[in-house]
Structures are given as C-alpha cells and as structure tokens.
Short mmCIF file of C-alpha atoms in Angstrom, two decimals:
data_model
loop_
_atom_site.label_atom_id
_atom_site.label_comp_id
_atom_site.label_asym_id
_atom_site.label_seq_id
_atom_site.Cartn_x
_atom_site.Cartn_y
_atom_site.Cartn_z
CA MET A 1 33.58 60.61 150.57
CA SER A 2 34.87 63.98 149.61
CA PHE A 3 34.68 65.75 146.06
CA GLU A 4 37.25 68.75 146.96
CA ILE A 5 40.18 68.53 145.28
CA THR A 6 43.94 69.80 146.01
CA TRP A 7 45.65 71.64 143.62
CA HIS A 8 49.47 71.76 142.70
CA ARG A 9 50.69 74.87 142.29
CA ASN A 10 54.20 74.18 142.08
CA PHE A 11 54.70 74.26 139.09
CA TYR A 12 56.97 76.63 136.72
CA GLY A 13 54.70 76.28 133.85
CA ILE A 14 53.44 75.04 129.79
CA SER A 15 55.28 74.10 127.68
CA TRP A 16 53.43 73.34 124.65
CA ALA A 17 54.50 70.14 121.87
CA TYR A 18 52.45 68.51 119.47
CA GLU A 19 52.63 64.29 119.52
CA LYS A 20 51.07 62.43 117.74
CA ASP A 21 49.02 64.81 115.59
CA ARG A 22 47.35 66.56 119.04
CA LEU A 23 49.01 69.39 121.17
CA VAL A 24 50.53 68.57 124.20
CA VAL A 25 50.47 70.57 127.14
CA SER A 26 53.50 69.23 129.74
CA THR A 27 52.76 71.07 133.01
CA VAL A 28 57.12 71.96 133.46
CA PHE A 29 57.60 70.61 137.69
CA GLU A 30 61.17 72.10 139.50
CA ASP A 31 60.94 69.70 141.90
CA LYS A 32 61.29 66.35 140.36
CA LYS A 33 59.54 64.09 143.69
CA GLU A 34 56.32 66.27 143.20
CA ALA A 35 56.32 66.00 139.54
CA ILE A 36 57.30 61.63 139.95
CA ALA A 37 54.40 62.15 143.12
CA ILE A 38 51.69 64.15 140.83
CA ALA A 39 52.61 61.33 137.30
CA LYS A 40 51.54 58.96 140.16
CA GLU A 41 47.92 60.74 140.70
CA ILE A 42 47.22 61.11 137.02
CA GLU A 43 48.71 57.85 135.69
CA ASP A 44 45.29 56.59 137.09
CA TRP A 45 43.32 59.06 135.58
CA SER A 46 39.36 58.02 133.68
CA ASP A 47 39.97 59.51 130.15
CA LYS A 48 36.46 60.04 130.25
CA PHE A 49 36.48 62.67 133.50
CA THR A 50 39.08 64.77 133.22
CA ARG A 51 39.14 68.28 132.21
CA LEU A 52 41.51 71.02 131.36
CA THR A 53 40.10 74.72 131.29
CA ILE A 54 41.87 77.39 130.14
CA ILE A 55 41.08 80.16 131.72
CA GLU A 56 41.47 84.37 129.61
CA LYS A 57 42.00 86.55 132.15
CA GLU A 58 41.91 90.48 130.71
CA ASN A 59 45.66 91.03 131.15
CA ASP A 60 46.35 89.05 128.82
CA GLU A 61 47.16 85.89 131.01
CA PHE A 62 45.87 83.33 131.19
CA ALA A 63 45.14 80.41 133.47
CA ILE A 64 45.38 76.60 133.40
CA CYS A 65 43.29 74.41 135.15
CA CYS A 66 43.21 70.92 134.76
CA TYR A 67 41.96 67.68 136.94
CA GLN A 68 39.93 63.93 136.73
CA ASP A 69 36.23 64.93 138.21
CA PRO A 70 35.73 64.33 142.32
CA GLN A 71 32.41 62.72 141.49
CA VAL A 72 33.35 60.13 138.61
CA SER A 73 36.61 59.08 140.48
CA LYS A 74 37.71 56.28 141.78
CA SER A 75 40.51 58.08 143.82
CA GLU A 76 41.12 58.33 147.30
CA THR A 77 42.51 61.34 147.43
CA HIS A 78 41.83 64.35 143.96
CA VAL A 79 44.91 66.18 142.87
CA GLY A 80 44.38 69.25 140.22
CA LEU A 81 46.35 71.00 138.29
CA PHE A 82 46.02 75.18 138.73
CA ARG A 83 48.38 77.85 137.85
CA THR A 84 47.29 81.71 136.50
CA GLY A 85 49.40 84.58 135.47
CA MET A 86 50.98 83.25 132.07
CA ARG A 87 51.10 85.66 129.50
CA GLN A 88 48.88 85.09 126.21
CA SER A 89 50.99 86.16 124.00
CA GLY A 90 53.67 83.98 122.85
CA GLY A 91 53.08 80.20 122.33
CA TYR A 92 49.50 80.38 124.39
CA GLU A 93 48.62 82.01 120.56
CA GLN A 94 50.20 79.28 118.76
CA ALA A 95 48.58 76.93 120.38
CA LYS A 96 45.20 78.31 121.31
CA PRO A 97 43.56 77.82 117.51
CA MET A 98 44.93 73.98 117.97
CA ILE A 99 43.94 73.49 121.20
CA GLU A 100 40.35 75.10 119.69
CA GLU A 101 40.00 72.30 116.57
CA LYS A 102 41.55 68.94 119.37
CA SER A 103 41.71 68.74 122.96
CA PRO A 104 45.15 68.73 124.08
CA LEU A 105 46.91 66.19 125.59
CA LEU A 106 48.97 66.45 128.87
CA GLN A 107 51.29 65.29 130.85
CA ILE A 108 53.53 65.95 133.31
CA ALA A 109 57.78 67.20 132.87
CA PHE A 110 60.71 67.55 134.61
CA ALA A 111 63.10 70.31 134.25
CA ALA A 112 66.58 70.30 136.39
CA ASP A 113 67.21 74.01 134.24
CA VAL A 114 64.50 75.55 133.14
CA ARG A 115 66.00 77.63 130.51
CA ASP A 116 67.68 74.92 128.99
CA MET A 117 64.84 72.32 127.21
CA ASN A 118 67.77 69.67 127.10
CA THR A 119 67.26 69.04 131.06
CA TYR A 120 63.70 68.50 130.04
CA GLU A 121 62.45 65.12 131.23
CA GLN A 122 58.83 63.20 130.53
CA ILE A 123 57.43 61.91 133.84
CA SER A 124 54.34 60.85 133.03
CA ARG A 125 52.57 59.77 130.13
CA LEU A 126 50.37 60.84 127.69
CA VAL A 127 47.29 61.42 129.65
CA PRO A 128 44.20 62.62 127.06
CA MET A 129 42.02 65.16 128.59
CA ARG A 130 38.04 64.10 127.87
CA LYS A 131 36.91 68.02 127.54
CA CYS A 132 38.95 70.77 126.92
CA ARG A 133 37.70 74.32 127.43
CA ILE A 134 39.48 77.84 126.52
CA ILE A 135 37.04 80.35 129.22
CA THR A 136 36.72 83.65 130.24
CA GLU A 137 37.71 85.01 134.00
CA LYS A 138 33.53 86.06 133.78
CA GLU A 139 32.48 82.86 132.84
CA LEU A 140 33.90 81.41 136.40
CA LYS A 141 30.41 82.42 138.19
CA LYS A 142 28.56 79.21 136.52
CA GLN A 143 28.07 76.44 138.09
CA GLU A 144 29.81 74.62 135.68
CA TYR A 145 32.39 75.32 136.46
CA TYR A 146 32.49 75.09 139.98
CA TYR A 147 35.88 72.86 140.45
CA GLU A 148 37.65 76.12 138.28
CA LYS A 149 36.19 79.18 140.20
CA SER A 150 37.48 77.40 143.36
CA ALA A 151 41.31 76.72 141.86
CA ASN A 152 41.13 80.61 141.18
CA LEU A 153 40.39 81.80 144.66
CA GLU A 154 42.22 79.30 146.20
CA LYS A 155 45.64 81.06 147.26
#
C-alpha cells in the first residue's frame, strides 16, 4: 500500500467563514466536477487523522496543506489539498488568532464566479481538523512535516 498523496492544487483560493463557533476554511474551486470529486474523498476522512498546516513564507505569502494521514487512512486513494502564493495580509491576518485558538473546520466550496459571493456553493460537509499547525517554511525540514514538504516541493 502506498503512502503517497495526490495533491490537488487547482483551487482558486481560501474563503474564511465562521460557523458553529469555529472558523471554517473553505477551499474554493472554479471547477464543480473537481470540487464534487474531492468532496466525496474528504467525506470519508477520519476526524482523528486529518491535518491542516499553514506554512508562513518570508515574502508575506502563505501556503495551506490539508490531508488525512495516509499511514492510518483506510482509503485506497490518498488526496490532499495544497495551495501556495496566498497573501498573509488581508483575511489571513484576521483568521490567524482564531486558528491558533481552536482548530478550524474544512469545507470544499464551488464558485461559479469567485468575485461574487452569491455564486458560492457548499459542496462538502464541515470536516473537523484534528491537528492544525502554523509553521514557518524553515520548519519543513523537520521529519514531522514530511507530507507538507513533499507538497511544497512538488510542482
């Protein structure tokens, strides 16, 4: 059995929301078929083994990496979400204290027009993140961030 993760990077970005007293990290896709396919995968994620890592980069950017630990996953396929190049200034600055206080929920969303919030559609359930970490890019050298490092290096 392979422990490799297939990284999905084709999402537009992150939308921050607040629901059920928790921050919600919505990965917003412009391709509805892809959003539905990924939502089906994460529906089966175990709440105990999900990981969300935010990697703060030196140039005011951040990356987000989300996956279920493939070593404990019962799924045949291992998918993860990874996106880099998002600005720390703006929504992330407001979300960071909430992330540090309590692990957020993950959601897959679709937007027919990402500039118009009225076109956003919730595709998946709210998935609790067991482990949520905010790290610096330098910390990717640590073995515990193997999957985050592999996603960050993969093009």
